[in-house]
Coordinates of C-alpha atoms (C1' of nucleotides) in Angstrom, one line a residue:
Chain A
M1 CA -1.5 18.2 -13.9
I2 CA -2.4 14.9 -15.6
F3 CA -2.9 11.8 -13.4
K4 CA -1.3 8.7 -14.9
I5 CA -2.9 5.5 -13.9
F6 CA -1.8 1.9 -14.5
N7 CA -4.7 0.2 -16.2
T8 CA -4.6 -3.5 -15.6
L9 CA -6.5 -3.9 -18.9
S10 CA -3.7 -2.5 -20.9
R11 CA -0.9 -3.2 -18.5
T12 CA 0.4 0.3 -19.1
K13 CA 0.2 3.7 -17.5
E14 CA -2.5 5.7 -19.2
D15 CA -3.5 9.3 -18.9
F16 CA -6.6 9.5 -16.8
T17 CA -9.5 11.2 -18.5
P18 CA -12.8 11.0 -16.7
L19 CA -16.0 10.1 -18.6
A20 CA -17.9 13.2 -17.4
P21 CA -15.6 15.7 -15.8
P22 CA -15.5 17.1 -13.2
H23 CA -17.2 13.9 -11.9
V24 CA -15.3 10.7 -11.3
G25 CA -16.9 7.4 -10.4
L26 CA -14.8 5.1 -8.3
Y27 CA -15.7 1.6 -7.1
V28 CA -13.6 -0.5 -4.8
C29 CA -14.2 -4.1 -3.6
G30 CA -14.7 -3.9 0.2
P31 CA -14.5 -6.6 2.8
T32 CA -16.5 -9.7 3.4
V33 CA -17.6 -9.1 7.0
Y34 CA -17.0 -12.4 8.7
G35 CA -13.8 -11.7 10.5
D36 CA -11.8 -9.0 12.2
P37 CA -10.0 -6.7 9.7
H38 CA -6.4 -7.5 9.3
L39 CA -3.3 -5.9 7.8
G40 CA -4.3 -7.1 4.3
H41 CA -7.5 -5.2 4.5
A42 CA -5.6 -2.0 5.3
R43 CA -3.6 -2.1 2.0
P44 CA -6.5 -1.5 -0.5
A45 CA -8.3 0.8 2.0
V46 CA -5.2 3.1 2.3
T47 CA -4.4 2.8 -1.4
Y48 CA -7.8 3.8 -2.6
D49 CA -8.1 6.4 0.1
L50 CA -5.0 8.0 -1.3
L51 CA -6.5 7.9 -4.8
F52 CA -9.7 9.4 -3.5
R53 CA -7.8 12.2 -1.8
L54 CA -5.6 12.8 -4.9
L55 CA -8.6 13.0 -7.2
M56 CA -10.3 15.5 -4.9
A57 CA -7.1 17.5 -4.8
L58 CA -7.1 17.6 -8.6
G59 CA -10.5 19.2 -8.4
Y60 CA -12.6 16.2 -9.3
K61 CA -15.9 15.6 -7.6
V62 CA -15.6 11.9 -6.7
R63 CA -18.3 9.4 -5.9
Y64 CA -16.5 6.7 -4.1
V65 CA -18.4 3.5 -3.7
R66 CA -17.0 0.7 -1.5
N67 CA -19.2 -2.3 -0.8
I68 CA -19.7 -4.4 2.3
T69 CA -20.2 -8.0 1.4
D70 CA -22.6 -9.3 4.0
V71 CA -24.4 -12.0 1.9
G72 CA -21.5 -14.3 2.2
H73 CA -19.9 -16.5 -0.4
L74 CA -19.9 -20.2 -0.5
E75 CA -17.1 -21.9 1.3
H76 CA -16.8 -24.5 -1.5
D77 CA -17.7 -24.5 -5.1
S78 CA -20.5 -27.0 -4.6
D79 CA -24.2 -27.0 -4.1
D80 CA -24.1 -28.1 -0.5
G81 CA -21.5 -25.5 0.6
E82 CA -22.3 -23.5 3.6
D83 CA -22.4 -19.8 3.6
K84 CA -19.4 -18.2 5.4
L85 CA -21.5 -15.9 7.4
Q86 CA -23.9 -18.6 8.3
K87 CA -21.1 -20.8 9.4
K88 CA -19.8 -18.2 11.7
A89 CA -23.3 -17.4 13.0
R90 CA -23.9 -21.1 13.8
L91 CA -20.6 -21.2 15.7
E92 CA -21.3 -18.1 17.7
K93 CA -25.1 -18.7 17.9
L94 CA -25.8 -15.3 16.5
E95 CA -28.0 -14.1 13.7
P96 CA -26.0 -13.9 10.5
M97 CA -26.8 -10.2 10.2
E98 CA -25.6 -9.7 13.8
V99 CA -22.2 -11.1 12.8
A100 CA -22.2 -9.0 9.6
Q101 CA -23.0 -5.9 11.6
Y102 CA -20.4 -6.6 14.3
Y103 CA -17.6 -7.0 11.8
T104 CA -18.8 -4.1 9.7
N105 CA -18.5 -1.9 12.8
R106 CA -15.1 -3.4 13.5
Y107 CA -14.0 -2.7 10.0
R108 CA -15.2 0.9 10.1
E109 CA -13.5 1.6 13.4
A110 CA -10.2 0.3 12.2
M111 CA -10.4 2.2 8.9
N112 CA -11.2 5.4 10.8
M113 CA -8.2 4.9 13.0
L114 CA -6.0 4.5 9.9
G115 CA -7.2 7.8 8.7
V116 CA -9.2 6.3 5.8
L117 CA -12.0 8.6 4.8
P118 CA -15.5 7.0 4.6
P119 CA -16.6 6.4 1.0
S120 CA -19.4 8.4 -0.5
I121 CA -21.6 5.3 -0.5
E122 CA -21.0 2.0 1.3
P123 CA -23.7 -0.3 0.0
Q124 CA -24.4 -3.7 1.5
A125 CA -25.0 -6.7 -0.8
S126 CA -27.9 -7.8 1.3
G127 CA -29.6 -4.5 0.6
H128 CA -29.4 -5.0 -3.1
I129 CA -30.9 -8.4 -3.7
I130 CA -33.5 -7.0 -6.0
E131 CA -31.0 -5.3 -8.2
Q132 CA -29.0 -8.5 -8.4
I133 CA -32.1 -10.5 -9.4
E134 CA -32.9 -7.9 -12.1
L135 CA -29.3 -8.2 -13.4
I136 CA -29.6 -12.0 -13.6
K137 CA -32.9 -11.5 -15.6
E138 CA -31.1 -9.3 -18.1
I139 CA -28.3 -11.8 -18.5
L140 CA -30.8 -14.6 -19.0
E141 CA -32.7 -12.5 -21.6
A142 CA -29.5 -11.8 -23.4
G143 CA -28.9 -15.5 -23.6
Y144 CA -25.7 -15.6 -21.6
A145 CA -27.0 -17.7 -18.7
Y146 CA -29.0 -20.8 -18.1
Q147 CA -31.2 -22.3 -15.4
S148 CA -30.4 -25.5 -13.8
N149 CA -32.2 -27.1 -10.9
G150 CA -33.2 -23.8 -9.4
S151 CA -29.9 -22.2 -9.9
V152 CA -28.7 -19.9 -12.6
Y153 CA -25.3 -20.1 -14.2
F154 CA -23.3 -17.9 -16.4
D155 CA -22.7 -19.5 -19.8
V156 CA -19.0 -18.8 -20.3
D157 CA -18.8 -20.6 -23.7
R158 CA -21.7 -18.6 -25.1
Y159 CA -20.2 -15.4 -23.8
N160 CA -16.7 -16.2 -25.0
A161 CA -18.1 -16.8 -28.5
D162 CA -19.3 -13.2 -28.7
H163 CA -16.8 -11.5 -26.4
C164 CA -13.5 -12.3 -24.8
Y165 CA -13.7 -14.0 -21.5
G166 CA -10.3 -13.7 -19.7
K167 CA -9.1 -10.4 -21.1
L168 CA -8.3 -8.9 -17.7
S169 CA -6.4 -11.8 -16.3
G170 CA -4.9 -13.0 -19.5
R171 CA -6.5 -16.4 -19.5
S172 CA -8.2 -18.3 -22.2
V173 CA -11.2 -20.6 -21.9
E174 CA -9.2 -23.5 -23.4
E175 CA -6.5 -23.4 -20.8
M176 CA -9.0 -23.0 -18.0
L177 CA -10.8 -26.1 -19.1
S178 CA -7.7 -28.1 -18.7
V179 CA -6.9 -26.9 -15.2
T180 CA -10.2 -26.1 -13.6
R181 CA -11.0 -28.5 -10.8
Q182 CA -13.8 -30.9 -11.3
L183 CA -15.7 -30.8 -8.0
D184 CA -18.4 -33.1 -6.9
G185 CA -21.7 -31.4 -6.5
S186 CA -21.1 -29.1 -9.4
G187 CA -23.2 -31.3 -11.7
D188 CA -25.7 -28.5 -12.3
K189 CA -23.1 -26.6 -14.4
R190 CA -22.5 -27.3 -18.0
K191 CA -18.9 -26.4 -17.8
S192 CA -16.5 -26.3 -14.9
Y193 CA -15.7 -22.7 -15.5
D194 CA -19.3 -21.5 -15.6
F195 CA -20.1 -19.5 -12.5
A196 CA -23.2 -19.1 -10.4
L197 CA -25.4 -16.1 -10.7
W198 CA -28.1 -17.5 -8.4
K199 CA -27.8 -20.4 -6.1
K200 CA -30.7 -22.4 -4.8
A201 CA -30.5 -22.6 -1.0
S202 CA -30.4 -26.0 0.7
P203 CA -33.1 -26.4 3.4
E204 CA -30.7 -25.5 6.3
H205 CA -29.4 -22.4 4.6
I206 CA -30.5 -19.4 6.6
M207 CA -29.5 -16.5 4.4
R208 CA -32.0 -16.8 1.5
W209 CA -34.2 -14.7 -0.6
P210 CA -37.1 -15.4 -3.0
S211 CA -36.5 -15.2 -6.7
P212 CA -38.1 -16.4 -9.9
W213 CA -35.8 -19.4 -9.9
S214 CA -35.8 -20.6 -6.3
D215 CA -35.4 -19.5 -2.7
G216 CA -31.7 -18.9 -2.6
F217 CA -28.9 -16.3 -2.8
P218 CA -27.0 -14.4 -5.4
G219 CA -23.7 -15.6 -6.8
W220 CA -20.3 -14.5 -5.7
H221 CA -19.5 -11.9 -8.3
L222 CA -22.9 -10.3 -8.9
E223 CA -23.1 -7.7 -6.2
C224 CA -20.3 -5.6 -7.5
S225 CA -21.7 -5.5 -11.0
A226 CA -25.2 -4.6 -9.7
M227 CA -24.2 -2.0 -7.1
S228 CA -21.6 -0.3 -9.2
R229 CA -24.1 0.1 -12.0
K230 CA -26.8 1.4 -9.6
Y231 CA -24.6 4.1 -8.1
L232 CA -22.1 4.9 -10.8
G233 CA -24.0 4.1 -14.0
D234 CA -23.6 1.9 -17.1
R235 CA -20.1 3.2 -17.5
F236 CA -17.8 4.5 -14.9
D237 CA -14.2 5.5 -14.5
I238 CA -12.2 3.4 -12.0
H239 CA -12.7 0.1 -10.4
G240 CA -10.1 -1.0 -7.8
G241 CA -9.4 -4.0 -5.7
G242 CA -6.7 -6.5 -4.6
M243 CA -4.7 -8.4 -7.2
D244 CA -6.1 -11.6 -5.8
L245 CA -9.6 -10.5 -7.0
M246 CA -8.5 -10.2 -10.6
F247 CA -9.5 -13.7 -11.4
P248 CA -12.2 -14.8 -11.1
H249 CA -14.0 -12.0 -9.4
H250 CA -13.2 -9.1 -11.7
E251 CA -13.2 -11.2 -14.8
C252 CA -16.7 -12.3 -13.9
E253 CA -17.8 -8.8 -13.2
I254 CA -16.7 -7.8 -16.7
A255 CA -18.5 -10.7 -18.2
Q256 CA -21.7 -9.9 -16.3
S257 CA -21.7 -6.3 -17.2
T258 CA -20.9 -6.9 -20.8
A259 CA -23.5 -9.7 -21.1
S260 CA -26.2 -7.5 -19.6
M261 CA -25.4 -4.2 -21.3
G262 CA -23.5 -5.1 -24.4
H263 CA -20.5 -3.1 -23.3
E264 CA -18.0 -2.9 -20.5
A265 CA -18.7 -0.8 -17.5
V266 CA -15.2 0.0 -16.2
R267 CA -12.7 2.1 -18.0
Y268 CA -9.7 1.8 -15.7
W269 CA -9.0 -1.2 -13.6
M270 CA -6.6 -0.8 -10.7
H271 CA -5.1 -3.6 -8.6
N272 CA -3.1 -3.3 -5.4
N273 CA -0.5 -5.9 -4.5
M274 CA -0.5 -8.0 -1.4
I275 CA 1.2 -7.7 1.9
T276 CA 3.5 -10.6 2.6
I277 CA 4.9 -12.1 5.7
D278 CA 8.1 -14.1 5.3
G279 CA 7.6 -13.7 1.6
R280 CA 4.2 -15.2 1.6
K281 CA 0.8 -13.6 1.1
M282 CA -0.8 -12.6 4.3
G283 CA -4.4 -13.9 4.2
K284 CA -7.1 -16.0 5.7
S285 CA -6.3 -19.1 3.8
L286 CA -2.8 -19.3 5.0
G287 CA -3.8 -18.3 8.5
N288 CA -0.8 -16.0 8.8
F289 CA -2.6 -12.8 9.1
I290 CA -2.3 -10.2 11.8
T291 CA -5.4 -8.3 12.7
L292 CA -5.3 -4.6 12.9
E293 CA -6.3 -4.7 16.6
E294 CA -3.3 -7.0 17.3
L295 CA -1.1 -4.5 15.5
F296 CA -2.4 -1.6 17.5
T297 CA -2.1 -3.5 20.8
G298 CA 1.0 -5.7 20.1
R299 CA -1.0 -8.8 21.1
N300 CA 0.3 -11.3 18.6
T301 CA 3.3 -13.5 19.0
L302 CA 4.7 -12.3 15.7
L303 CA 4.8 -8.8 17.0
E304 CA 7.7 -7.5 19.1
K305 CA 5.6 -4.4 20.1
A306 CA 2.5 -2.5 19.3
Y307 CA 2.4 -0.2 16.2
S308 CA 0.2 2.8 16.0
P309 CA -2.4 3.1 13.3
M310 CA -0.5 6.0 11.7
T311 CA 2.7 3.9 11.6
I312 CA 0.7 1.3 9.7
R313 CA -0.6 3.8 7.3
F314 CA 2.9 5.3 6.8
F315 CA 4.3 1.8 6.4
I316 CA 1.8 1.1 3.6
L317 CA 2.4 4.5 1.9
Q318 CA 6.2 4.0 1.9
A319 CA 5.8 1.3 -0.7
H320 CA 4.2 1.6 -4.1
Y321 CA 0.8 0.0 -4.2
R322 CA 1.6 -2.4 -7.1
S323 CA 4.6 -3.8 -5.2
T324 CA 4.4 -6.5 -2.6
L325 CA 5.0 -5.1 0.8
D326 CA 6.8 -7.4 3.2
F327 CA 5.8 -7.3 6.9
S328 CA 8.5 -7.5 9.5
N329 CA 9.1 -5.9 12.9
E330 CA 12.2 -4.3 11.5
A331 CA 10.3 -2.7 8.7
L332 CA 7.5 -1.5 11.0
S333 CA 10.0 -0.1 13.5
A334 CA 11.8 1.7 10.7
A335 CA 8.5 3.1 9.5
E336 CA 7.6 4.2 13.0
K337 CA 10.9 6.1 13.5
G338 CA 10.6 7.7 10.1
F339 CA 7.0 8.7 10.7
E340 CA 7.9 10.3 14.1
R341 CA 10.8 12.2 12.5
L342 CA 8.5 13.5 9.8
M343 CA 5.8 14.6 12.3
A344 CA 8.4 16.1 14.6
A345 CA 9.5 18.3 11.8
F346 CA 5.9 19.1 10.9
D347 CA 5.3 20.4 14.4
M348 CA 8.6 22.2 14.3
I349 CA 7.5 24.5 11.5
D350 CA 5.3 26.6 13.8
K351 CA 8.3 27.2 16.2
I352 CA 10.6 28.6 13.5
K353 CA 11.4 32.3 13.7
P354 CA 11.0 34.2 10.5
A355 CA 13.9 36.1 9.1
E356 CA 14.5 39.0 6.7
K357 CA 15.2 36.8 3.7
S358 CA 14.9 33.2 2.6
T359 CA 17.9 31.0 1.8
V360 CA 15.6 28.2 0.6
D361 CA 13.0 28.0 -2.1
V362 CA 9.8 26.6 -0.7
S363 CA 7.6 27.1 -3.8
A364 CA 7.7 23.6 -5.2
I365 CA 6.9 21.3 -2.2
K366 CA 3.3 20.7 -3.1
S367 CA 3.8 20.5 -6.8
Q368 CA 6.7 18.0 -6.4
C369 CA 4.5 15.8 -4.2
M370 CA 1.5 16.1 -6.5
E371 CA 3.7 15.2 -9.4
A372 CA 4.9 12.0 -7.7
L373 CA 1.3 11.0 -6.8
C374 CA 0.1 11.8 -10.3
D375 CA 2.6 9.2 -11.5
D376 CA 0.4 6.2 -10.7
L377 CA 0.2 7.1 -7.0
N378 CA 3.9 7.1 -6.3
S379 CA 3.6 7.8 -2.6
P380 CA 7.2 6.6 -1.8
V381 CA 8.6 9.4 -4.0
A382 CA 6.2 11.9 -2.4
I383 CA 7.4 10.9 1.0
A384 CA 11.1 11.1 -0.1
V385 CA 10.3 14.7 -1.2
L386 CA 8.9 15.4 2.3
F387 CA 12.0 14.0 3.9
E388 CA 14.2 16.4 1.9
W389 CA 12.1 19.1 3.6
V390 CA 12.4 17.6 7.0
K391 CA 16.1 18.2 6.7
V392 CA 15.5 21.8 5.6
I393 CA 13.0 22.4 8.4
N394 CA 15.5 21.2 11.0
R395 CA 18.2 23.4 9.5
L396 CA 15.8 26.3 9.7
N397 CA 15.2 25.5 13.3
D398 CA 18.9 25.5 14.0
G399 CA 19.3 28.7 12.1
A400 CA 21.5 27.2 9.4
D401 CA 19.0 28.4 6.9
T402 CA 16.4 31.2 7.1
V403 CA 13.0 32.0 5.7
T404 CA 10.8 35.0 5.6
D405 CA 7.4 35.1 7.3
G406 CA 5.6 34.7 4.0
D407 CA 7.7 31.7 2.9
L408 CA 7.3 30.2 6.3
R409 CA 3.5 30.3 6.0
S410 CA 3.7 28.9 2.5
L411 CA 6.0 26.1 3.8
S412 CA 3.6 25.3 6.7
E413 CA 0.5 25.3 4.4
Q414 CA 2.1 23.1 1.7
F415 CA 3.5 20.7 4.3
R416 CA 0.1 20.4 6.0
F417 CA -1.6 19.9 2.6
V418 CA 0.6 17.1 1.6
V419 CA 0.9 15.4 4.9
C420 CA -2.6 15.7 6.2
D421 CA -4.9 16.2 3.1
L422 CA -3.1 14.1 0.6
L423 CA -1.3 11.4 2.6
G424 CA -3.9 11.4 5.3
L425 CA -1.3 11.3 8.1
S426 CA -2.1 13.0 11.4
A427 CA -0.3 13.5 14.6
E428 CA -1.2 11.0 17.2
K429 CA 0.6 12.0 20.3
R430 CA -0.5 15.5 20.5
G431 CA -3.0 15.6 23.3
D432 CA -1.3 18.8 24.4
G433 CA -4.1 21.1 25.4
E434 CA -3.2 24.7 26.3
L435 CA -3.0 23.8 30.0
T436 CA -0.6 20.9 29.3
S437 CA 1.7 22.8 27.1
G438 CA 1.6 25.8 29.4
L439 CA 2.6 23.7 32.4
I440 CA 5.4 22.0 30.4
E441 CA 6.7 25.4 29.3
M442 CA 6.6 26.7 32.8
I443 CA 8.5 23.7 34.2
L444 CA 11.1 24.0 31.5
Q445 CA 11.6 27.6 32.4
V446 CA 12.3 26.6 36.0
R447 CA 14.7 24.0 34.6
Q448 CA 16.4 26.6 32.4
Q449 CA 17.1 28.7 35.6
A450 CA 18.5 25.7 37.3
K451 CA 20.7 25.1 34.3
E452 CA 21.9 28.7 34.3
Q453 CA 22.9 28.3 37.9
K454 CA 24.6 25.0 36.9
N455 CA 22.3 23.1 39.2
W456 CA 22.6 19.9 37.1
A457 CA 20.9 17.8 39.8
V458 CA 17.7 19.8 39.6
S459 CA 17.8 20.2 35.8
D460 CA 18.4 16.5 35.3
K461 CA 15.7 15.5 37.8
I462 CA 13.2 17.6 35.9
R463 CA 14.2 16.2 32.6
D464 CA 14.0 12.6 33.9
E465 CA 10.7 13.2 35.5
L466 CA 9.2 14.7 32.4
S467 CA 10.7 11.9 30.4
R468 CA 8.9 9.4 32.7
L469 CA 5.7 11.2 32.0
G470 CA 6.3 11.0 28.3
V471 CA 7.7 14.4 27.6
V472 CA 10.9 14.3 25.7
V473 CA 13.1 17.3 26.3
K474 CA 15.5 18.4 23.6
D475 CA 18.0 21.0 24.8
R476 CA 19.0 23.9 22.6
K477 CA 21.6 26.6 23.1
D478 CA 19.0 28.9 24.7
G479 CA 16.2 26.9 26.2
A480 CA 14.7 23.6 25.1
D481 CA 12.2 22.1 22.7
W482 CA 9.9 19.3 23.8
E483 CA 7.6 16.8 22.4
L484 CA 5.2 14.2 23.7
K485 CA 6.3 10.6 23.3
Chain B
rG6 C1' 1.1 -28.0 -15.6
rG7 C1' -0.9 -23.0 -17.4
rU8 C1' -0.9 -17.5 -16.9
rC9 C1' 1.6 -13.5 -14.7
rU10 C1' 5.0 -10.8 -11.5
rG11 C1' 9.4 -10.1 -9.1
rA12 C1' 15.0 -10.7 -7.6
rU13 C1' 18.2 -3.5 -5.7
rG14 C1' 23.4 -1.9 -0.3
rG15 C1' 23.0 -4.7 7.0
rC16 C1' 17.2 -4.1 6.7
rC17 C1' 12.7 -1.7 4.2
rG18 C1' 11.9 0.2 -0.2
rA19 C1' 11.8 4.0 -5.1
rG20 C1' 13.9 4.6 -9.9
rG21 C1' 14.7 2.3 -14.6
rG22 C1' 20.2 3.0 -20.9
rG23 C1' 25.2 7.6 -18.8
rU24 C1' 23.9 11.8 -13.2
rU25 C1' 23.0 11.1 -4.8
rA26 C1' 16.3 8.2 -4.4
rG27 C1' 14.4 8.2 0.5
rG28 C1' 13.8 5.9 5.3
rC29 C1' 15.8 2.7 9.2
rA30 C1' 20.5 0.7 11.2
rC31 C1' 25.8 1.6 11.7
rA32 C1' 30.5 4.7 12.2
rG33 C1' 33.0 9.4 12.7
rC34 C1' 32.6 14.7 13.6
rU35 C1' 29.9 19.3 15.2
rC36 C1' 26.8 21.3 18.9
rU37 C1' 26.2 20.2 24.3
rG38 C1' 27.5 20.4 31.6
rC39 C1' 25.9 15.3 30.5
rA40 C1' 22.2 12.8 27.6
rA41 C1' 18.8 13.2 23.8
rA42 C1' 17.6 15.8 19.4
rA43 C1' 19.5 18.0 15.1
rG44 C1' 23.3 19.0 11.4
rC45 C1' 27.6 17.4 8.5
rU46 C1' 30.5 13.3 6.6
rG47 C1' 31.2 8.1 5.5
rC48 C1' 29.3 3.1 4.1
rU49 C1' 27.1 3.2 -2.6
rA50 C1' 23.8 -1.8 -4.3
rC51 C1' 21.1 -3.5 -8.4
rA52 C1' 20.5 -12.6 -8.6
rG53 C1' 23.9 -15.3 -12.3
rC54 C1' 25.6 -16.0 -17.4
rG55 C1' 25.5 -14.3 -22.4
rG56 C1' 24.0 -10.4 -26.1
rU57 C1' 22.7 -5.3 -28.1
rU58 C1' 25.2 -0.4 -27.2
rC59 C1' 30.3 4.4 -27.1
rG60 C1' 27.9 3.1 -22.3
rA61 C1' 23.3 -1.6 -19.0
rA62 C1' 21.1 -2.1 -12.5
rU63 C1' 17.9 -0.2 -16.5
rC64 C1' 16.8 -3.3 -23.2
rC65 C1' 17.0 -8.7 -25.2
rG66 C1' 17.9 -14.1 -24.3
rC67 C1' 18.9 -18.0 -21.1
rU68 C1' 19.7 -19.9 -16.0
rU69 C1' 18.6 -20.0 -10.9
rC70 C1' 15.4 -18.5 -7.0
rA71 C1' 10.9 -16.5 -5.0
rG72 C1' 5.9 -15.1 -5.1
rA73 C1' 0.7 -14.5 -6.9
rC74 C1' -3.5 -16.4 -9.6
rC75 C1' -5.8 -20.9 -11.7
rU76 C1' -10.7 -22.5 -4.9
rC77 C1' -13.2 -18.0 -0.6
rC78 C1' -9.4 -14.4 0.0
rA79 C1' -7.7 -7.3 0.2

RNA sequence: GGUCUGAUGGCCGAGGGGUUAGGCACAGCUCUGCAAAAGCUGCUACAGCGGUUCGAAUCCGCUUCAGACCUCCA
């Protein structure tokens, strides 16, 4: 099965062919760890987690690198800007690395709850200062950078003369010149669109490292070029990130890689779209973000209730990654209901009684879902396929359709593969150890006897009490199903 | 101002020249002691105006509206 991937470079879907099969190199821009992870962070994490899982399912050996930006970027494009991490540290009277560590932990916890698999390598920018300095040296030697007052800047004009700056985002240097802001304090740069490779640190700047040029810190875009190269090589397959990083971040990465090596590093660029709220991008700058913890606990005035991590994951997967996804309580609640119905059917499979012959063809569940995902990660269609089968599973449970023992096992296996392995969804409300389920079964048997004696008072009391404890009873003709709420 | 993207039923969201996406909500029916669950049925949309075509939600043009990027941002 061929995986089709939308390459931002060509703006078309292309057949994915790895550079060195069966190996695939995947690099994704991770978070800057200076704040609690929010819903916006969940989108790329879940998207590229799905990609990671799909590539593995296709038989590739994937090295997935997702960085942690702990060096911090400048708050403003000026020489006296304060490091984001440093600012936070000053406010909280903590070491900058303490802040970075705290939010790194928070990020990992949240991702784990969302069922996001840990990447193969999670390199930290602060641990790769040497590699970044080496990369700057190479760019300087190649003649695409210049020193200025202890800082080093990338020479966009020089680069643009030999290569094309702006190919990813579709911008031209001319038009950038006319709109780029002229900021005070950027006098060290020759052109407004030149970007920093190394910044000299002001005396009060805490996060600093020695370099041939000054005590300072690496530029904003350097770490991804340096770390992707270190772990994935001069050329690698896929680079992903949010659409908002396309310019300038990814454009600069391309320039840095090309300037230092003479060729591009990345073969396929992928960009996930944003999560919006009231039609506007959810993000730090607008201050309209909802943290994942707030989502999980419901503690935010925008939230009508708490939503479970898996509901969030399902919500994200129900939209295509290149579409904006609009947040609302209605949309989250709909996702929650849908997810619960999906998982209820999934649990139901084990309770279906096999029959002599099958009235349904279960052979294509997995392949249909794989086909959808191979079409540029079309998870909404894969989920639609699953819902077709939810209906079938319920009919099987009602006896309206039948399956043989073999088909039932195949159905169960395929469903598990798609739901758990590919989509990364897992049941949350299980917690039913043998003792718990045994007790519930026993109580339901007592209730069944009461029902047979038409003792509705007792039977309703049992049902109500169980309901109060979170056990939902679903009566059938002969007995009852139950699930934990 | 420049570059780009989008506008789908009550809501969320796929698709993308002729054929039911799917989910949620809603209504009716079946089942049922009641309720819930489940099943069946119904509601059937593609911003507006032109054009191409046997046929357009889908292609082209214009208009309106919205958003993203051009500054750190997932």
